[in-house]
PDB file of C-alpha atoms in Angstrom:
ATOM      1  CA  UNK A  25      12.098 -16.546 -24.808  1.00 37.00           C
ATOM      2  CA  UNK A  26       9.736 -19.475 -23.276  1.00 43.00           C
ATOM      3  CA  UNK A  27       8.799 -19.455 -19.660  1.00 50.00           C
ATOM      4  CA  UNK A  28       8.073 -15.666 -18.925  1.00 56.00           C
ATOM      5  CA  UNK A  29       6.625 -15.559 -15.501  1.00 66.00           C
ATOM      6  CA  UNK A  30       3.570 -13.428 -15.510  1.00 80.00           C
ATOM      7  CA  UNK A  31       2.447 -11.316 -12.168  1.00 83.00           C
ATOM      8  CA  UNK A  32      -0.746 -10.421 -11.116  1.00 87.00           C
ATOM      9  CA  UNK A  33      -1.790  -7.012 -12.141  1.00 88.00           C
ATOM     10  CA  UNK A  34      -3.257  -5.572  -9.046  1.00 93.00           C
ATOM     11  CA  UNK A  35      -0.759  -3.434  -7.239  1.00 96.00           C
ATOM     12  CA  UNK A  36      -1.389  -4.839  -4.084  1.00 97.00           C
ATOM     13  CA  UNK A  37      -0.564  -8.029  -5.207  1.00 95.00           C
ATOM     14  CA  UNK A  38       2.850  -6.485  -6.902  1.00 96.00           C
ATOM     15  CA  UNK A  39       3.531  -4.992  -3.338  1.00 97.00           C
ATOM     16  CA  UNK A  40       2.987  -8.480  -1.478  1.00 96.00           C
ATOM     17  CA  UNK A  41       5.704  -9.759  -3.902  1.00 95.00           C
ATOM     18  CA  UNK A  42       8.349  -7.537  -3.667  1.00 95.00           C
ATOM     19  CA  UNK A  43       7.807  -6.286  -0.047  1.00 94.00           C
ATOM     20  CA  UNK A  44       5.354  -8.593   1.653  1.00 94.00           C
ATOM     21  CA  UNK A  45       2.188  -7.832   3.334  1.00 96.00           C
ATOM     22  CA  UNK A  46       2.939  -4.587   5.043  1.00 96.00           C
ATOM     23  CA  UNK A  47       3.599  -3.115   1.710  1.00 96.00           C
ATOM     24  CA  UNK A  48       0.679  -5.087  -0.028  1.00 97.00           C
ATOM     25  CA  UNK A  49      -1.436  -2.730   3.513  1.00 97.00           C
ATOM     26  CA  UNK A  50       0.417   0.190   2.676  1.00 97.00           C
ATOM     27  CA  UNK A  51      -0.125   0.521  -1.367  1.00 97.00           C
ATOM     28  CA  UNK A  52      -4.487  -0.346   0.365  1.00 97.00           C
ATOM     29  CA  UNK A  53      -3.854   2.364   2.406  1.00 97.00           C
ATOM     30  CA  UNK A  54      -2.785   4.986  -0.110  1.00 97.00           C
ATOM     31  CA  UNK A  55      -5.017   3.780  -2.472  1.00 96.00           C
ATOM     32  CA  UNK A  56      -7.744   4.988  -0.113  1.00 96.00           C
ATOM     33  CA  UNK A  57      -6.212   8.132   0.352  1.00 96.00           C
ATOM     34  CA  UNK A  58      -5.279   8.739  -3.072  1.00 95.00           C
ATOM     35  CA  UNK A  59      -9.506   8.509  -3.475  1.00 93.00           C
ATOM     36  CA  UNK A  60      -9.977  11.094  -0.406  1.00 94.00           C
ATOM     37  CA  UNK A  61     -11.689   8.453   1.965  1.00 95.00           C
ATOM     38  CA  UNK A  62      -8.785   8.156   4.188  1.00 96.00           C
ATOM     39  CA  UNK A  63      -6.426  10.640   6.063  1.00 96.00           C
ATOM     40  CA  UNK A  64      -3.947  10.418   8.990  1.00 94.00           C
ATOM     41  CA  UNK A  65      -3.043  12.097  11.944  1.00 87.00           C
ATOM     42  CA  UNK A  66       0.885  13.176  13.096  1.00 80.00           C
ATOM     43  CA  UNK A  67       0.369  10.492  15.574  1.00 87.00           C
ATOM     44  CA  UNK A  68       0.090   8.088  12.645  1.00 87.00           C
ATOM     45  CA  UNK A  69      -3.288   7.164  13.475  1.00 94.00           C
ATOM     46  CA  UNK A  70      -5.186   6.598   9.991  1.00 97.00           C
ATOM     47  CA  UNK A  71      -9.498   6.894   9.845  1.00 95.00           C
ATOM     48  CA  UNK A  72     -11.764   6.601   7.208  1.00 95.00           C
ATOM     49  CA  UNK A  73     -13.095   9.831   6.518  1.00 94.00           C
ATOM     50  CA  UNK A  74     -15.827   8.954   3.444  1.00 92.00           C
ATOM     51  CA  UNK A  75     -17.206   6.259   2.216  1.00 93.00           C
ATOM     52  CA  UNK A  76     -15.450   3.763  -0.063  1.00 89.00           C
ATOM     53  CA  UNK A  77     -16.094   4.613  -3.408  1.00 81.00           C
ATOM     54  CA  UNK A  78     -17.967   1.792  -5.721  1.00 75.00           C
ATOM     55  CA  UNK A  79     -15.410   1.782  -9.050  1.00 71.00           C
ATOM     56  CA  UNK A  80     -12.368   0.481  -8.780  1.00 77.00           C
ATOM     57  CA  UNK A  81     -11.092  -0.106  -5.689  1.00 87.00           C
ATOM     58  CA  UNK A  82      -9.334  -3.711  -4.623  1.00 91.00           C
ATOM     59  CA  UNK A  83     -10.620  -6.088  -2.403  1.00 93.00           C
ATOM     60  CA  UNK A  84      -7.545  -5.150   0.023  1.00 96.00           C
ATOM     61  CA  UNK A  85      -8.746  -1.538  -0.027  1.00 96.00           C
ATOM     62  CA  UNK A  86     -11.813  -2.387   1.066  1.00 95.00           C
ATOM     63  CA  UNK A  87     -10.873  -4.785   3.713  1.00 96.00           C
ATOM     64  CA  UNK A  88      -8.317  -1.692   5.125  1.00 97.00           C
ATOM     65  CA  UNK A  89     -11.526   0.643   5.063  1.00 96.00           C
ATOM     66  CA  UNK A  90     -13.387  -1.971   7.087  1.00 95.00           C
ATOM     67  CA  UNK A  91     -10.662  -2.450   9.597  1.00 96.00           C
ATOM     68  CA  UNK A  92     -10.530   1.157  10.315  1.00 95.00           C
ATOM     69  CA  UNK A  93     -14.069   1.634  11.386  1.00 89.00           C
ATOM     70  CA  UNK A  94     -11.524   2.555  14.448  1.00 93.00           C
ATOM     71  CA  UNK A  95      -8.388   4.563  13.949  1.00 95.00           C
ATOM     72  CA  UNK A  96      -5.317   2.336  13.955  1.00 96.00           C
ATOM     73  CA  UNK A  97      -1.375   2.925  12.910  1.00 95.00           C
ATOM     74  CA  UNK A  98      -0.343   0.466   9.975  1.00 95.00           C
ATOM     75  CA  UNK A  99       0.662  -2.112  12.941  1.00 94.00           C
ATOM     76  CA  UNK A 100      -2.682  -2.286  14.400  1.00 95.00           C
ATOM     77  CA  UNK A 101      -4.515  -2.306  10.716  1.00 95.00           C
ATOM     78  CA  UNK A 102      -2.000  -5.490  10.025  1.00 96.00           C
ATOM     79  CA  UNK A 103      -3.397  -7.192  12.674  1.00 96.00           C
ATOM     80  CA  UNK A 104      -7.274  -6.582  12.345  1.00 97.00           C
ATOM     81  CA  UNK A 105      -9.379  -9.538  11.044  1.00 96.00           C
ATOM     82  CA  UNK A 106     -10.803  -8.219   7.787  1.00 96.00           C
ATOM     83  CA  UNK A 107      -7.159  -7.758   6.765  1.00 98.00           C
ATOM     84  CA  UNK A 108      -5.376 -10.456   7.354  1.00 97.00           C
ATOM     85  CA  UNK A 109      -8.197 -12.384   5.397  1.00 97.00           C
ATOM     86  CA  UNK A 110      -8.062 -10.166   2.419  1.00 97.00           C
ATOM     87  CA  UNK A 111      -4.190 -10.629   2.331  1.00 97.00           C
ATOM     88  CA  UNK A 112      -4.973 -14.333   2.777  1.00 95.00           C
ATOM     89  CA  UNK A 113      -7.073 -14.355  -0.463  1.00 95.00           C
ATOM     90  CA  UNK A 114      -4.502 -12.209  -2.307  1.00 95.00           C
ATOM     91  CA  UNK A 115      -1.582 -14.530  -1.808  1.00 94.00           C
ATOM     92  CA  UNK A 116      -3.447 -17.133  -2.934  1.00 92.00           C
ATOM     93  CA  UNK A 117      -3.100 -16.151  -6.676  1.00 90.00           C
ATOM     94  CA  UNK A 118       0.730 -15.832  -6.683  1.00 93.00           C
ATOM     95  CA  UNK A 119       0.812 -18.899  -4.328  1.00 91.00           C
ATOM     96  CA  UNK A 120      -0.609 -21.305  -7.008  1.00 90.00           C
ATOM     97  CA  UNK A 121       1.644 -19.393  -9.800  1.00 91.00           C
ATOM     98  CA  UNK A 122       4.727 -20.397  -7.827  1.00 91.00           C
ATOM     99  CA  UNK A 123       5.510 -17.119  -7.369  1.00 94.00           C
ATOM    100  CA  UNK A 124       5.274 -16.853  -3.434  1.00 93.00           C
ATOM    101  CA  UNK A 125       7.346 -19.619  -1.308  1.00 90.00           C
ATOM    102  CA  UNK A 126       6.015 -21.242   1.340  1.00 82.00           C
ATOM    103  CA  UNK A 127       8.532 -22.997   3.617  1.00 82.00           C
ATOM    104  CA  UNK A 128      10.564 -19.281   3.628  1.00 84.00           C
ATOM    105  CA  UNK A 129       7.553 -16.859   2.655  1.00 82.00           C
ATOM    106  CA  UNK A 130       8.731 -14.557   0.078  1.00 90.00           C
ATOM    107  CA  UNK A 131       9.178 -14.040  -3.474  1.00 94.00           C
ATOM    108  CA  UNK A 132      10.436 -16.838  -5.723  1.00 94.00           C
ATOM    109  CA  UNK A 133      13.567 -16.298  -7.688  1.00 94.00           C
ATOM    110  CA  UNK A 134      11.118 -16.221 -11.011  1.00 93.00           C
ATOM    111  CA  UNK A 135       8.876 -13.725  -9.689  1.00 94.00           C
ATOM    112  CA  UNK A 136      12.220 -11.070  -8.454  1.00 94.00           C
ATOM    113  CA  UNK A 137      13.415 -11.526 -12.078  1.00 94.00           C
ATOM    114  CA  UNK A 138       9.638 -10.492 -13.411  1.00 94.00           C
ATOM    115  CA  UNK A 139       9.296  -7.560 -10.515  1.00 95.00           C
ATOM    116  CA  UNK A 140      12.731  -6.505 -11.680  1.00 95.00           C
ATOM    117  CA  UNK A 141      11.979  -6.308 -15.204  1.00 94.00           C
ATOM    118  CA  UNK A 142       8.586  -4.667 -14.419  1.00 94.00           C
ATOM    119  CA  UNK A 143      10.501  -1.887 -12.322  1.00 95.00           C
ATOM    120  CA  UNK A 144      12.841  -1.232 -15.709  1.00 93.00           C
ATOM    121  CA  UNK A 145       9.916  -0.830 -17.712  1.00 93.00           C
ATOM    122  CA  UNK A 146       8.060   1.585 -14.929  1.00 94.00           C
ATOM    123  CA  UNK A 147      10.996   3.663 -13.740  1.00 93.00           C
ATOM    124  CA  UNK A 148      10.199   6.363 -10.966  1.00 91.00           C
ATOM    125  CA  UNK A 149       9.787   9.954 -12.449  1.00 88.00           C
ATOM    126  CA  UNK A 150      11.816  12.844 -11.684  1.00 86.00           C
ATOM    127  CA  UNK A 151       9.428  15.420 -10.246  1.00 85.00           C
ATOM    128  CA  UNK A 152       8.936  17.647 -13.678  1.00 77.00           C
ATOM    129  CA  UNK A 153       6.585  14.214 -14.382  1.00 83.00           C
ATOM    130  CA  UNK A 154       4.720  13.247 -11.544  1.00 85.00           C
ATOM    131  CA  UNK A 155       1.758  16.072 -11.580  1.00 84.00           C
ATOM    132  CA  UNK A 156       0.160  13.881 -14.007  1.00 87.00           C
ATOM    133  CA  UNK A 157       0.357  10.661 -13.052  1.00 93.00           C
ATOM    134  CA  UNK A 158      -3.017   9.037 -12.346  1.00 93.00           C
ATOM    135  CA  UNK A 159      -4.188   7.436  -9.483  1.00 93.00           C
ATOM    136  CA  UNK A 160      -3.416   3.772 -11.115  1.00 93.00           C
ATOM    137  CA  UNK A 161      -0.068   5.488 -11.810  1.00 95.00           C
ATOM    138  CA  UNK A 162       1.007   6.225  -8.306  1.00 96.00           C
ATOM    139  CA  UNK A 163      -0.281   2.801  -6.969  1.00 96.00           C
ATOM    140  CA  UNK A 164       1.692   1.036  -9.116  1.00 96.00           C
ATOM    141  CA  UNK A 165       5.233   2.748  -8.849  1.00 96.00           C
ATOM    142  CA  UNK A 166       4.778   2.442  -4.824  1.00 97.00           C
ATOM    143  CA  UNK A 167       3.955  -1.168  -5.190  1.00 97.00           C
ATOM    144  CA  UNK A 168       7.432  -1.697  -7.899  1.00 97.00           C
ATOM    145  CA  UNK A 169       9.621   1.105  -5.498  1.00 96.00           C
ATOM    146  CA  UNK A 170       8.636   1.288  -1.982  1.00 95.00           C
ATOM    147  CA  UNK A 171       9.599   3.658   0.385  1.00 95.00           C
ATOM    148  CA  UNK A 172      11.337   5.873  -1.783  1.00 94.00           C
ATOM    149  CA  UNK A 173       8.311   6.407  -4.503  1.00 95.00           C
ATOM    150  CA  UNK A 174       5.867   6.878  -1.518  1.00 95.00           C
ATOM    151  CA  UNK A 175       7.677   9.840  -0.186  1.00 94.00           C
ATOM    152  CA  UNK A 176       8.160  10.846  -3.862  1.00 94.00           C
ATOM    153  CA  UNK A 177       4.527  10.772  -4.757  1.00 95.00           C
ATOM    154  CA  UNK A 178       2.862  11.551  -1.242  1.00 94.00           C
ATOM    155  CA  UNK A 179       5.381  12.927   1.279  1.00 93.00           C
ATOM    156  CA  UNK A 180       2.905  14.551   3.824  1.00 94.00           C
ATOM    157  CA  UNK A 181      -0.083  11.289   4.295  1.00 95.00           C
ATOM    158  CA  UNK A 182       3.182   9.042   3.772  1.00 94.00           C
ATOM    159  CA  UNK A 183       4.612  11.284   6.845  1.00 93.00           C
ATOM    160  CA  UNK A 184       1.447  11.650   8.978  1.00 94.00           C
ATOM    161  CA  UNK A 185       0.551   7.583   8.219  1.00 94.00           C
ATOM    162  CA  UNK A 186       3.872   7.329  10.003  1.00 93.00           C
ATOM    163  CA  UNK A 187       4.290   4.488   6.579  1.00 93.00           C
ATOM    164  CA  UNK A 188       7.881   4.520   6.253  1.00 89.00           C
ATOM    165  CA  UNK A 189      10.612   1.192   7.591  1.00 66.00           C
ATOM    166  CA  UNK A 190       9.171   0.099  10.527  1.00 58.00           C
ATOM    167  CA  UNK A 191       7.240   2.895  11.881  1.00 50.00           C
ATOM    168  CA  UNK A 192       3.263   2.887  12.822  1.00 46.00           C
ATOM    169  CA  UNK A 193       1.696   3.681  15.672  1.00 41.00           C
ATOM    170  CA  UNK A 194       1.063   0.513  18.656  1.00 37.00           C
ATOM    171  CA  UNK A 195      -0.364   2.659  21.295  1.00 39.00           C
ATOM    172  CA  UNK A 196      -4.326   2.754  21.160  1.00 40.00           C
ATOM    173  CA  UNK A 197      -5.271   5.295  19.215  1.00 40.00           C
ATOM    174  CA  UNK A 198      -8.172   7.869  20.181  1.00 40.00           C
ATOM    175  CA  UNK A 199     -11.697   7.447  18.519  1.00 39.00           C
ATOM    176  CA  UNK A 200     -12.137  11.097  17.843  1.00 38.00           C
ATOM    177  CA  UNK A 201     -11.287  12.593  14.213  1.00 36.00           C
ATOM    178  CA  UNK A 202      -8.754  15.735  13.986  1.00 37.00           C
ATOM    179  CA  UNK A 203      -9.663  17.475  10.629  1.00 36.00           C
ATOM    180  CA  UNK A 204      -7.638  16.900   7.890  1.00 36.00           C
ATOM    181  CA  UNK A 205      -7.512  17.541   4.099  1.00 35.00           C
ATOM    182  CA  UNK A 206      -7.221  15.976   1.406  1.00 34.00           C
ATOM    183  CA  UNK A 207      -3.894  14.340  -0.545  1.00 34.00           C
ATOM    184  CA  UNK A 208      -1.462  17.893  -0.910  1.00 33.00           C
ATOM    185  CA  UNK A 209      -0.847  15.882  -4.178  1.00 35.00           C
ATOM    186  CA  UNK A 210       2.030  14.001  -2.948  1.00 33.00           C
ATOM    187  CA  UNK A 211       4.406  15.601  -5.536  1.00 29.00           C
ATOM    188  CA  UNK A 212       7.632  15.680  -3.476  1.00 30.00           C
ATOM    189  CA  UNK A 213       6.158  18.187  -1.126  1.00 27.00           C
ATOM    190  CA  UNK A 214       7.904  18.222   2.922  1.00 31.00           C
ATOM    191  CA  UNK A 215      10.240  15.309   4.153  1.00 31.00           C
ATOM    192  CA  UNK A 216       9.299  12.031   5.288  1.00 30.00           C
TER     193      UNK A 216
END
């Protein structure tokens, strides 16, 4: 079969495809929880709480840890500089692929067909499987499933983050840090 359509890798980049740039943000943002330098408050405010670690974390992750040198709700992190350059630079890859449109942004019919294919070959696991699913793991089935695998996989930061539809904080959000902990392990745990 000629003319496979290849996507990037990166599940950011997967997320900006099937779900734009707030879920490109929100796979950053759990990324950097998932690696215990980021928590959230019930108010959704998110902080940095440690520094970002040197292996293997994306450019977008990075940029998000920048941008919340102050607390902010997704919303407010959307709208801070060092973000919306790093999402910038990662559209530019799927841009030149044709697999972003630009007169309508959004996904090209070639690169649904190659999301949908990648989501039947990476289906979400019942909860039995999810305790050992790596870090890579999770970041990748939120970035191919959305809402429903980022309850699944981290119910209580994906609650506190306020992450979920529309939500996210817009009200200024207080400099202070409340003490949190680290990811409860995300495996199904409380409703979002």
């Amino acid at each position: 079969m000629g003319g496979t359509t290849t996507i990037p890798a990166e599940p950011q980049a997967i997320a900006l495809l099937r779900g734009g740039a707030r879920a490109a943000v929100t796979v950053a943002v759990l990324e950097l929880h998932l690696r215990g330098v980021v928590e959230a408050d019930r108010t959704g405010a998110m902080r940095t709480c440690g520094p970002v670690p040197r292996a293997s974390v994306s450019p977008l992750a990075r940029a998000v840890h920048a941008a919340l040198h102050r607390p902010a709700g997704i919303r407010q992190l959307l709208q801070r500089r060092p973000v919306r350059e790093a999402l910038g630079e990662l559209r530019a890859e799927p841009g030149t692929a044709g697999l972003l449109r630009t007169v309508l942004p959004g996904p090209t019919f070639r690169a649904r067909r190659a999301l949908r294919d990648l989501r039947g070959g990476h289906p979400l696991p019942g909860p039995a499987h999810r305790s050992g699913l790596s870090v890579d793991d999770k970041l990748l089935l939120v970035a191919l499933h959305g809402d429903r695998a980022l309850t699944a996989l981290a119910a209580r930061f994906t609650r506190d983050a306020d992450l979920l539809g529309r939500g996210g904080t817009t009200r200024d959000v207080p400099r202070h840090s409340s003490g949190g902990g680290a990811d409860e392990g995300g495996l199904g745990r409380g409703a979002a």
